[in-house]
XYZ file of C-alpha atoms in Angstrom:
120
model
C 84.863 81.130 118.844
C 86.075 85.334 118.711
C 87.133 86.565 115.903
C 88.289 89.842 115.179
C 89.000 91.529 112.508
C 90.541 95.131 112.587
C 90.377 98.124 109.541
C 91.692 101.680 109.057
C 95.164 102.440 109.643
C 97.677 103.790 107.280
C 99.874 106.621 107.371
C 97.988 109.852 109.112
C 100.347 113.214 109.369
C 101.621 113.913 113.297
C 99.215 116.193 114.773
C 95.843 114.468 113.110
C 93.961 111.546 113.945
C 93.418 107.841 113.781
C 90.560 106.033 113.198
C 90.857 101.764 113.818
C 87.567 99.330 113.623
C 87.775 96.026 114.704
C 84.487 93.679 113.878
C 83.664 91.516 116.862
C 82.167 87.956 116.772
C 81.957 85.490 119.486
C 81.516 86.160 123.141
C 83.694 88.181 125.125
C 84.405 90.316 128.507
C 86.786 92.663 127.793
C 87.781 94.067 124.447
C 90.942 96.467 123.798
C 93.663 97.876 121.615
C 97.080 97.088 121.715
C 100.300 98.183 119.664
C 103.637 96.948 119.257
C 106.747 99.155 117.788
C 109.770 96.957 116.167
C 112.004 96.228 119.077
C 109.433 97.096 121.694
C 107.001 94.984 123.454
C 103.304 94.963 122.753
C 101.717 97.625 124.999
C 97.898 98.412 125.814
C 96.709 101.348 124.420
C 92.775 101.492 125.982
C 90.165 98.357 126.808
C 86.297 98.507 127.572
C 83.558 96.337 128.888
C 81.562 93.913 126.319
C 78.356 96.653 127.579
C 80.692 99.544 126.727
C 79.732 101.016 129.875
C 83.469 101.598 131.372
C 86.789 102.363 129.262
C 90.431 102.323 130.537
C 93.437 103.903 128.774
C 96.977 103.787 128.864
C 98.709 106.904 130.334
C 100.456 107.465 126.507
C 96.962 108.226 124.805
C 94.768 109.038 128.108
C 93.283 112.831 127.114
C 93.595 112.519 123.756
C 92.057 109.146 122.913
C 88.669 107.592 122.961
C 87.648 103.846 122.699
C 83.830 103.123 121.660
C 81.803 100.038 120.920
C 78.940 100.219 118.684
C 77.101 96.558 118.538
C 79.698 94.643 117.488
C 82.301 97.575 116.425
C 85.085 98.069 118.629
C 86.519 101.492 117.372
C 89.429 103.780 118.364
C 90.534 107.379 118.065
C 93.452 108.827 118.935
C 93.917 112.536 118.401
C 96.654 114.464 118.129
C 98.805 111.747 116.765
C 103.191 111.735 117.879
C 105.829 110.353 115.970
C 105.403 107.661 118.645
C 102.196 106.032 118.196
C 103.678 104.814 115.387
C 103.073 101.008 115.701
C 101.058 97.764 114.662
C 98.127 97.940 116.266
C 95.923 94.662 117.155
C 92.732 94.644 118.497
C 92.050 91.569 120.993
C 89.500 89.788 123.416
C 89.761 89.030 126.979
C 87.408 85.944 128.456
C 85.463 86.235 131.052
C 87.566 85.136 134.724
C 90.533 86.959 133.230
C 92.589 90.004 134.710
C 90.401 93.474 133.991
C 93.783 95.131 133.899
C 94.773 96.609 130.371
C 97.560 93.634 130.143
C 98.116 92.037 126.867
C 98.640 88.231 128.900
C 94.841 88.684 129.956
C 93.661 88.752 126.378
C 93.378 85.075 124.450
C 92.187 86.191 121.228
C 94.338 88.640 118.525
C 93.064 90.323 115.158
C 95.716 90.288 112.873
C 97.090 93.771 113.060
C 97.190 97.241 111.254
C 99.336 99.293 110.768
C 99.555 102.953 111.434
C 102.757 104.919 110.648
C 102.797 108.623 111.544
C 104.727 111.176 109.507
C 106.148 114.543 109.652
């Protein structure tokens, strides 16, 4: 059985950073981020491998954003935060035989969400 369970979050100031956790348990191939605005569907934000060998990112945070996975610590970054990365962000589990694309109907298992709200 995954379970995931995601810290940080908060309100951060545009222009700084973000720092999310997510504890890991159970088996898994892929493990990513994903956010979701009110009114807006949930979007992918990065994924990596279970061996944290290879990371993916979505084009909105690509340059600026850095997935890691320490044992069983999925963490994210994002610098230089917008207005627009304003969002709940979830932190979820793909099995293995699923898509590897960063799509959120690839991943069967969700966190529970935190929130990050970026001010001026």
């Amino acid at each position: 059985q995954v379970q995931l369970v995601e810290s940080g979050g908060g309100s951060v100031q545009a222009g700084g950073s973000l720092k999310l956790s997510c504890e890991v348990s159970g088996f898994t191939n892929f493990i990513g981020w994903f956010r979701q605005s009110p009114g807006k569907e949930r979007e992918g934000v990065a994924k990596i491998t279970s061996t944290g060998d290879m990371a993916t990112y979505a084009d909105s945070v690509e340059g600026r954003s850095t997935i890691s996975l320490d044992k069983n610590i999925l963490r994210l970054e994002i610098d230089a935060l917008k207005h627009e990365d304003t969002a709940m962000y979830y932190c979820a589990a793909a099995p293995v035989g699923a898509g590897c694309g960063l799509v959120k109907d690839y991943f069967t298992h969700w966190g529970q969400g935190t929130q990050v709200t970026v001010s001026s």
